[in-house]
Amino acid sequence: MNGDVLVRLRQALPTLRPAEARIATVVLDDPPGVVGATITELAARAGTSQATVVRFCRAVGYAGYPEFRIDLAQATSRRAVELERSGIAEGEINRTDTATDVVSKIAFHEARTIEETARMLDLDALEHAVEAVASAPRVDVYGAGSSGLTAQDLGQKLTRIGIACFAPVDLHGQLQSAALLGEGCVAVAVSHTGTTMETVQALTLARDAGATTVAVTNFPASPLAELADVVLATTARETQFRSGAMSSRIAQLAVVDFLFVRVAQRRYDRTTAALKATYEAVRPHRLTNGSRAAR
């Protein structure tokens, strides 16, 4: 199967039944241990039955436990190589880590998040979103909390190359803006979990108004993703000291950059002219070396 089994497990976790979710949690908590476990041992560790383990494997796309364990072994082996290449003994931050350890581990996780997101991204979906945004008379971008910062980033980028883009910070403003969209417009909603109520509501209004809807989320089976015409999935992973809000940011920003650069390519001449014009507009507001020296 395509993609990393651990990535797919994290994305599928919210959609699994309780017993299946317990199995997924055991696997995610200790992949090497599960690789060496029989189906009976895994069932015991998860407090469930062998039949449930088989159902779990099928729910995440495998014919049975042997096929699942082979993919898990390959993913675990790749992770060990990545850790060794980065000079890190293990990925989690612990209480005895030095500043060097913390910096190295965070850098490892963020680089890996970008690599996994790029590897797993549906490029056909990306191109669909790019085509819609590049030709849209207006684009709305929605997000709350940390995802709101990503929405602001995309809004600023698109505005700078001459695309009429609205990225309201106020959540009620997002709902109002969404209600005013129409055919040909695009609404991009950003949410790590895909369950943020206001973001889901804004995308619902945009869809009902006739806009093309795009979701940037870590969970392709989430309520937000179900509303979207196009889903751009991230593969951020939480660790002990990096909650979803922290781990999602780097993956979301990577997807935003993929989208923006492809849109900029489609509008190459207009993009070049717009970037030059906006640069010249703010250039007088930058301090020169002489100004700094005078201070």
Short mmCIF file of C-alpha atoms in Angstrom, two decimals:
data_model
loop_
_atom_site.label_atom_id
_atom_site.label_comp_id
_atom_site.label_asym_id
_atom_site.label_seq_id
_atom_site.Cartn_x
_atom_site.Cartn_y
_atom_site.Cartn_z
CA MET A 1 0.00 0.00 0.00
CA ASN A 2 1.08 3.60 -0.56
CA GLY A 3 2.17 5.73 2.37
CA ASP A 4 3.44 5.18 5.88
CA VAL A 5 1.26 2.88 7.98
CA LEU A 6 1.90 4.98 11.11
CA VAL A 7 0.73 8.12 9.30
CA ARG A 8 -2.44 6.37 8.15
CA LEU A 9 -3.10 5.09 11.66
CA ARG A 10 -2.86 8.58 13.15
CA GLN A 11 -5.21 9.93 10.48
CA ALA A 12 -7.70 7.07 10.92
CA LEU A 13 -7.69 7.09 14.73
CA PRO A 14 -10.74 9.38 15.22
CA THR A 15 -12.87 7.20 12.91
CA LEU A 16 -12.09 3.82 14.52
CA ARG A 17 -14.38 1.98 16.90
CA PRO A 18 -13.29 2.10 20.57
CA ALA A 19 -11.69 -1.37 20.59
CA GLU A 20 -9.97 -0.71 17.26
CA ALA A 21 -8.75 2.66 18.55
CA ARG A 22 -7.17 0.90 21.55
CA ILE A 23 -5.24 -1.34 19.14
CA ALA A 24 -4.12 1.67 17.10
CA THR A 25 -2.94 3.41 20.26
CA VAL A 26 -0.90 0.37 21.30
CA VAL A 27 0.71 0.28 17.84
CA LEU A 28 1.48 3.99 17.80
CA ASP A 29 2.89 3.91 21.33
CA ASP A 30 5.25 1.00 20.63
CA PRO A 31 5.69 0.13 16.93
CA PRO A 32 8.82 -2.05 17.44
CA GLY A 33 7.07 -4.02 20.18
CA VAL A 34 4.07 -4.71 17.97
CA VAL A 35 6.28 -5.81 15.07
CA GLY A 36 7.52 -8.64 17.27
CA ALA A 37 4.10 -9.51 18.68
CA THR A 38 1.74 -12.25 17.59
CA ILE A 39 -1.90 -11.43 16.96
CA THR A 40 -2.73 -13.02 20.32
CA GLU A 41 -0.17 -10.85 22.12
CA LEU A 42 -1.41 -7.66 20.45
CA ALA A 43 -5.01 -8.50 21.32
CA ALA A 44 -4.00 -9.04 24.95
CA ARG A 45 -2.09 -5.76 25.12
CA ALA A 46 -5.08 -3.87 23.74
CA GLY A 47 -7.56 -5.72 25.95
CA THR A 48 -9.50 -7.06 22.99
CA SER A 49 -9.88 -10.20 20.85
CA GLN A 50 -8.00 -11.63 17.88
CA ALA A 51 -11.09 -11.12 15.74
CA THR A 52 -11.08 -7.42 16.63
CA VAL A 53 -7.42 -7.18 15.61
CA VAL A 54 -8.35 -8.64 12.21
CA ARG A 55 -11.23 -6.14 11.89
CA PHE A 56 -8.84 -3.35 12.85
CA CYS A 57 -6.38 -4.40 10.13
CA ARG A 58 -9.15 -4.41 7.54
CA ALA A 59 -10.42 -1.02 8.76
CA VAL A 60 -7.02 0.53 8.00
CA GLY A 61 -6.70 -1.12 4.61
CA TYR A 62 -5.05 -4.53 5.10
CA ALA A 63 -6.26 -8.04 4.36
CA GLY A 64 -5.10 -9.25 7.75
CA TYR A 65 -2.53 -9.05 10.52
CA PRO A 66 0.46 -10.53 8.60
CA GLU A 67 0.21 -7.85 5.88
CA PHE A 68 -0.22 -5.13 8.48
CA ARG A 69 2.81 -6.29 10.47
CA ILE A 70 5.02 -6.36 7.34
CA ASP A 71 4.18 -2.73 6.57
CA LEU A 72 4.67 -1.81 10.23
CA ALA A 73 8.11 -3.46 10.25
CA GLN A 74 9.14 -1.47 7.18
CA ALA A 75 7.90 1.82 8.70
CA THR A 76 9.68 1.07 11.98
CA SER A 77 12.90 0.29 10.15
CA ARG A 78 12.69 3.56 8.21
CA ARG A 79 12.17 5.48 11.44
CA ALA A 80 15.22 3.85 13.05
CA VAL A 81 17.34 4.86 10.05
CA GLU A 82 16.00 8.43 10.22
CA LEU A 83 16.81 8.68 13.93
CA GLU A 84 20.32 7.37 13.37
CA ARG A 85 20.86 9.75 10.46
CA SER A 86 19.80 12.65 12.67
CA GLY A 87 22.02 11.56 15.56
CA ILE A 88 19.05 11.08 17.88
CA ALA A 89 18.69 8.04 20.11
CA GLU A 90 14.92 8.39 20.43
CA GLY A 91 12.40 10.96 19.30
CA GLU A 92 10.55 11.94 22.46
CA ILE A 93 11.77 14.79 24.69
CA ASN A 94 12.52 13.75 28.28
CA ARG A 95 13.34 15.61 31.48
CA THR A 96 17.12 15.08 31.19
CA ASP A 97 17.49 16.41 27.64
CA THR A 98 19.92 19.28 27.14
CA ALA A 99 19.18 22.36 25.03
CA THR A 100 21.09 20.65 22.21
CA ASP A 101 18.91 17.54 22.56
CA VAL A 102 15.68 19.56 22.53
CA VAL A 103 16.69 21.58 19.47
CA SER A 104 17.81 18.43 17.62
CA LYS A 105 14.62 16.52 18.41
CA ILE A 106 12.28 19.36 17.47
CA ALA A 107 14.22 19.93 14.24
CA PHE A 108 13.98 16.19 13.50
CA HIS A 109 10.22 16.09 14.05
CA GLU A 110 9.52 19.23 12.03
CA ALA A 111 11.70 18.12 9.11
CA ARG A 112 10.05 14.69 9.20
CA THR A 113 6.59 16.26 9.30
CA ILE A 114 7.30 18.26 6.13
CA GLU A 115 8.80 15.22 4.39
CA GLU A 116 5.83 12.99 5.31
CA THR A 117 3.29 15.64 4.31
CA ALA A 118 4.99 16.11 0.94
CA ARG A 119 5.23 12.34 0.37
CA MET A 120 1.62 11.63 1.30
CA LEU A 121 0.02 14.69 -0.33
CA ASP A 122 -2.53 13.98 -3.07
CA LEU A 123 -0.98 15.91 -5.97
CA ASP A 124 -4.14 15.63 -8.08
CA ALA A 125 -6.06 17.27 -5.24
CA LEU A 126 -3.40 19.97 -4.99
CA GLU A 127 -3.70 20.72 -8.71
CA HIS A 128 -7.49 20.86 -8.44
CA ALA A 129 -7.19 23.42 -5.64
CA VAL A 130 -4.56 25.39 -7.54
CA GLU A 131 -6.73 25.62 -10.66
CA ALA A 132 -9.72 26.77 -8.62
CA VAL A 133 -7.78 29.42 -6.68
CA ALA A 134 -5.87 30.72 -9.71
CA SER A 135 -9.09 31.40 -11.62
CA ALA A 136 -11.31 32.50 -8.73
CA PRO A 137 -12.75 36.03 -8.62
CA ARG A 138 -12.46 35.83 -4.84
CA VAL A 139 -10.92 33.51 -2.24
CA ASP A 140 -11.85 33.19 1.44
CA VAL A 141 -9.57 31.53 3.99
CA TYR A 142 -10.84 30.39 7.40
CA GLY A 143 -9.16 29.07 10.54
CA ALA A 144 -9.20 29.40 14.31
CA GLY A 145 -6.40 29.44 16.87
CA SER A 146 -3.11 28.12 15.49
CA SER A 147 -4.85 27.20 12.23
CA GLY A 148 -5.99 30.81 12.01
CA LEU A 149 -2.34 31.86 11.78
CA THR A 150 -1.94 29.55 8.78
CA ALA A 151 -5.07 31.04 7.22
CA GLN A 152 -3.63 34.54 7.68
CA ASP A 153 -0.38 33.44 6.05
CA LEU A 154 -2.16 32.13 2.96
CA GLY A 155 -4.38 35.20 2.82
CA GLN A 156 -1.37 37.53 2.91
CA LYS A 157 0.46 35.56 0.22
CA LEU A 158 -2.48 35.47 -2.20
CA THR A 159 -3.28 39.15 -1.66
CA ARG A 160 0.29 40.10 -2.45
CA ILE A 161 0.11 38.54 -5.92
CA GLY A 162 -3.12 40.30 -6.78
CA ILE A 163 -5.76 37.71 -5.88
CA ALA A 164 -8.80 39.10 -4.10
CA CYS A 165 -8.51 37.18 -0.85
CA PHE A 166 -10.28 37.63 2.48
CA ALA A 167 -9.01 35.98 5.66
CA PRO A 168 -11.12 37.40 8.50
CA VAL A 169 -9.64 36.96 11.97
CA ASP A 170 -12.98 37.31 13.74
CA LEU A 171 -14.92 34.04 13.67
CA HIS A 172 -18.25 35.78 13.06
CA GLY A 173 -16.55 37.70 10.26
CA GLN A 174 -15.62 34.38 8.67
CA LEU A 175 -19.25 33.27 8.71
CA GLN A 176 -20.42 36.57 7.23
CA SER A 177 -17.75 36.46 4.51
CA ALA A 178 -18.62 32.86 3.63
CA ALA A 179 -22.28 33.75 3.17
CA LEU A 180 -21.33 36.29 0.47
CA LEU A 181 -19.42 33.89 -1.78
CA GLY A 182 -20.79 32.60 -5.05
CA GLU A 183 -20.12 30.38 -8.04
CA GLY A 184 -16.47 30.39 -9.05
CA CYS A 185 -15.28 31.61 -5.66
CA VAL A 186 -13.10 29.42 -3.45
CA ALA A 187 -13.18 28.86 0.31
CA VAL A 188 -10.12 27.33 1.99
CA ALA A 189 -10.64 26.08 5.56
CA VAL A 190 -7.72 25.13 7.79
CA SER A 191 -8.16 22.89 10.84
CA HIS A 192 -5.78 20.28 12.24
CA THR A 193 -8.56 18.10 13.67
CA GLY A 194 -11.18 19.04 11.10
CA THR A 195 -13.69 19.39 13.94
CA THR A 196 -13.45 23.10 14.87
CA MET A 197 -17.09 24.16 14.95
CA GLU A 198 -16.74 27.68 13.56
CA THR A 199 -14.47 26.55 10.73
CA VAL A 200 -16.87 23.77 9.79
CA GLN A 201 -19.76 26.24 9.87
CA ALA A 202 -17.92 28.72 7.65
CA LEU A 203 -17.11 26.05 5.07
CA THR A 204 -20.72 24.84 5.17
CA LEU A 205 -21.95 28.36 4.37
CA ALA A 206 -19.39 28.70 1.58
CA ARG A 207 -20.44 25.39 0.05
CA ASP A 208 -24.12 26.31 0.27
CA ALA A 209 -23.32 29.64 -1.44
CA GLY A 210 -21.87 27.73 -4.40
CA ALA A 211 -18.14 28.17 -3.77
CA THR A 212 -15.51 25.48 -4.39
CA THR A 213 -14.43 24.24 -0.97
CA VAL A 214 -10.92 23.20 0.07
CA ALA A 215 -9.97 21.67 3.43
CA VAL A 216 -6.45 21.59 4.88
CA THR A 217 -6.60 19.05 7.71
CA ASN A 218 -4.73 16.20 9.33
CA PHE A 219 -7.77 13.93 9.27
CA PRO A 220 -9.22 13.13 5.82
CA ALA A 221 -12.32 11.52 7.33
CA SER A 222 -13.15 14.52 9.55
CA PRO A 223 -16.38 16.58 9.34
CA LEU A 224 -14.47 19.41 7.65
CA ALA A 225 -13.02 17.08 5.01
CA GLU A 226 -16.46 15.63 4.28
CA LEU A 227 -17.67 19.14 3.37
CA ALA A 228 -14.80 19.84 0.99
CA ASP A 229 -14.56 19.39 -2.75
CA VAL A 230 -10.80 19.09 -2.30
CA VAL A 231 -8.88 17.76 0.72
CA LEU A 232 -5.20 18.58 1.27
CA ALA A 233 -4.06 16.32 4.10
CA THR A 234 -1.19 17.05 6.46
CA THR A 235 0.61 14.37 8.48
CA ALA A 236 1.53 16.19 11.69
CA ARG A 237 2.25 14.00 14.73
CA GLU A 238 1.80 14.95 18.36
CA THR A 239 4.55 14.22 20.87
CA GLN A 240 4.69 14.73 24.64
CA PHE A 241 5.53 18.44 24.47
CA ARG A 242 4.18 19.21 21.00
CA SER A 243 0.39 19.31 21.00
CA GLY A 244 -1.70 19.24 17.85
CA ALA A 245 -1.64 23.05 17.72
CA MET A 246 2.17 23.05 17.63
CA SER A 247 2.81 20.04 15.43
CA SER A 248 0.18 21.03 12.86
CA ARG A 249 1.62 24.46 12.17
CA ILE A 250 4.69 23.40 10.20
CA ALA A 251 2.71 20.90 8.10
CA GLN A 252 -0.05 23.40 7.34
CA LEU A 253 2.45 26.08 6.35
CA ALA A 254 4.16 23.62 4.01
CA VAL A 255 0.84 22.83 2.29
CA VAL A 256 0.06 26.55 2.04
CA ASP A 257 3.43 27.11 0.37
CA PHE A 258 2.82 24.24 -2.08
CA LEU A 259 -0.54 25.77 -2.99
CA PHE A 260 0.70 29.35 -3.20
CA VAL A 261 3.73 28.65 -5.37
CA ARG A 262 1.70 26.59 -7.84
CA VAL A 263 -0.90 29.37 -8.05
CA ALA A 264 1.89 31.91 -8.56
CA GLN A 265 3.25 29.76 -11.41
CA ARG A 266 -0.15 29.67 -13.12
CA ARG A 267 -0.25 33.48 -13.04
CA TYR A 268 3.46 33.93 -13.73
CA ASP A 269 3.48 37.31 -15.48
CA ARG A 270 0.84 38.82 -13.19
CA THR A 271 2.63 37.38 -10.16
CA THR A 272 5.96 38.90 -11.18
CA ALA A 273 4.38 42.32 -11.73
CA ALA A 274 2.44 42.16 -8.47
CA LEU A 275 5.47 41.14 -6.41
CA LYS A 276 7.48 44.00 -7.89
CA ALA A 277 4.70 46.52 -7.24
CA THR A 278 4.16 45.41 -3.64
CA TYR A 279 7.90 45.40 -2.96
CA GLU A 280 8.20 48.96 -4.24
CA ALA A 281 5.19 50.01 -2.15
CA VAL A 282 6.85 49.03 1.14
CA ARG A 283 10.49 49.71 0.23
CA PRO A 284 10.44 53.35 1.47
CA HIS A 285 9.43 52.04 4.90
CA ARG A 286 12.61 50.01 5.38
CA LEU A 287 15.53 51.48 7.25
CA THR A 288 18.72 51.90 5.24
CA ASN A 289 22.19 51.23 6.64
CA GLY A 290 22.66 54.96 6.99
CA SER A 291 19.42 55.30 8.96
CA ARG A 292 20.49 52.60 11.39
CA ALA A 293 23.89 54.22 11.82
CA ALA A 294 22.26 57.57 12.55
CA ARG A 295 20.34 56.02 15.43
#
